Short mmCIF file of C-alpha atoms in Angstrom, two decimals:
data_model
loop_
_atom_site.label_atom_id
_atom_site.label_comp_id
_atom_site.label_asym_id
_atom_site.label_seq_id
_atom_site.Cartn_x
_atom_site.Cartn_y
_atom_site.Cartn_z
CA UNK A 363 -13.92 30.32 -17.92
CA UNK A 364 -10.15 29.76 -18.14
CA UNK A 365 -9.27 32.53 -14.85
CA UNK A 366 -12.13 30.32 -13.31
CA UNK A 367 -10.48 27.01 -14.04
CA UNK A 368 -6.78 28.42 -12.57
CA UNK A 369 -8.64 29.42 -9.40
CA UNK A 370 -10.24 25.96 -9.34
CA UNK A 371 -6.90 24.54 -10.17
CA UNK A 372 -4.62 26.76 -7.55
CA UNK A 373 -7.31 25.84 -4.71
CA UNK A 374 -7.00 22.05 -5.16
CA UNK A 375 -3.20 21.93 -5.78
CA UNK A 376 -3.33 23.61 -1.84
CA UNK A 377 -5.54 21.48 -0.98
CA UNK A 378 -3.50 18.76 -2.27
CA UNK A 379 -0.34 20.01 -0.86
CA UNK A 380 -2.15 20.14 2.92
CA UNK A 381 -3.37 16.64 2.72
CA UNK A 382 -2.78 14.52 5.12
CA UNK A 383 -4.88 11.05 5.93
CA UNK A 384 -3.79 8.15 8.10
CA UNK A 385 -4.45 4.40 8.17
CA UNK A 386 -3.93 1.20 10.29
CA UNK A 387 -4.54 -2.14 10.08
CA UNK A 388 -4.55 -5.38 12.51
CA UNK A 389 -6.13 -3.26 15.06
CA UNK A 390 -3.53 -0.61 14.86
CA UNK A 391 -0.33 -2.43 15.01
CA UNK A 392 0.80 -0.66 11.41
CA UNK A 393 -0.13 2.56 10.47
CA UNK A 394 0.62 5.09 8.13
CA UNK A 395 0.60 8.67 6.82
CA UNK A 396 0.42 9.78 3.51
CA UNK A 397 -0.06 12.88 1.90
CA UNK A 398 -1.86 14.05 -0.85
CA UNK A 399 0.74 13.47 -3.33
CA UNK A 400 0.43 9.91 -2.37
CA UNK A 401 3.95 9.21 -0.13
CA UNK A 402 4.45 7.69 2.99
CA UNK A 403 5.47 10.42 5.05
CA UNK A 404 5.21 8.25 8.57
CA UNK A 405 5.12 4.41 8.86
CA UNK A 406 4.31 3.26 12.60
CA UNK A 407 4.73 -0.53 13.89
CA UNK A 408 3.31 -1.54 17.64
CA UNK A 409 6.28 -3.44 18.76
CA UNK A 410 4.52 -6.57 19.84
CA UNK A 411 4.18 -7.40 15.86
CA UNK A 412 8.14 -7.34 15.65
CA UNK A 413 8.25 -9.36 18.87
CA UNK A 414 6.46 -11.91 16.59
CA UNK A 415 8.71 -11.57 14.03
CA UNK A 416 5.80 -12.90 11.87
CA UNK A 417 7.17 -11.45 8.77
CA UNK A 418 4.29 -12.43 5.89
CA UNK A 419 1.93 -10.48 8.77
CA UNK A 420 3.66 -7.74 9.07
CA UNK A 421 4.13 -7.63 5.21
CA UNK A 422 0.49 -7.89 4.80
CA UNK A 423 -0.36 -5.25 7.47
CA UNK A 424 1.88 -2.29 5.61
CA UNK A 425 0.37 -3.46 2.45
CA UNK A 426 -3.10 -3.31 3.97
CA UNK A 427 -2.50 0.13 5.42
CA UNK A 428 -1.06 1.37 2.48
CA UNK A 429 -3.71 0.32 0.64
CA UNK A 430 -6.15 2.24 2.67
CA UNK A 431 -4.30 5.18 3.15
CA UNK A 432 -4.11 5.26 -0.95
CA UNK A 433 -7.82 4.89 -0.68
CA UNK A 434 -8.58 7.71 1.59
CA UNK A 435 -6.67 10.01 -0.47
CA UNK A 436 -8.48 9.26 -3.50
CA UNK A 437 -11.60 9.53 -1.72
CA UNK A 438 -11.02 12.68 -0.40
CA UNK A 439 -9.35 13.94 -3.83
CA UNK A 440 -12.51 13.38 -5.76
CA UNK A 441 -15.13 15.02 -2.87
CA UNK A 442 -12.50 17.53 -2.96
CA UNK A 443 -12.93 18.10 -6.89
CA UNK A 444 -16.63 17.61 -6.76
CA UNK A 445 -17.18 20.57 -4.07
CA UNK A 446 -14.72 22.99 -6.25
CA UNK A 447 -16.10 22.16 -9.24
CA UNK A 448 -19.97 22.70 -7.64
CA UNK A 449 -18.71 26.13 -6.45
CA UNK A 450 -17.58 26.75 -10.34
CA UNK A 451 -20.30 26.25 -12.64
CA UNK A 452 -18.85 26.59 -15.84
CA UNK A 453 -16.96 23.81 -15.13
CA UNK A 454 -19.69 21.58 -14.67
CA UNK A 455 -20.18 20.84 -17.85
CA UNK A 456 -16.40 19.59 -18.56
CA UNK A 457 -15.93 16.03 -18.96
CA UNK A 458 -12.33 15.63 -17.76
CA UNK A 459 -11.18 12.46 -17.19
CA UNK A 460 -10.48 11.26 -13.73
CA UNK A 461 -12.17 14.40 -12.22
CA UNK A 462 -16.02 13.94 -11.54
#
């Protein structure tokens, strides 16, 4: 059970490590990447929101995309743990945390 675990473990830290979702909001005028360590690794602004220089929008719009992009990576996390785990079954009975 515990060499089944590792391989469960070493297939969703690469799976982690190869993550990558985006997100936009306002229609696409901000969007970002992040990875699945959670970090920003691109931030995108249409420059017709700067021409506004609306800042409380364009403060909202990262903090919307962020948001989103946070989501997806959770989302995708957990299916992620729920189809290794399916393919292990003696760890389907495990109760960690966080996981299923």
């Amino acid at each position: 059970m515990l060499a089944q675990f590792r391989q469960v473990q070493e297939k969703l830290e690469k799976q982690i490590d190869e993550l990558a979702v985006e997100a936009s909001a306002g229609g696409g005028m901000v969007t970002v990447k992040m990875n699945g360590q959670k970090q920003l690794t691109e931030v995108r602004i249409e420059p017709d929101v700067l021409k506004s220089k609306d800042q409380e929008m364009l403060q909202e719009l990262i903090l919307a995309a962020v948001n989103e992009a946070t989501r997806r990576v959770d989302e995708t996390l957990s299916k992620q743990m729920k189809d290794l785990a399916s393919g292990a079954p003696a760890l389907m009975g495990l109760k960690i945390p966080g996981m299923f």
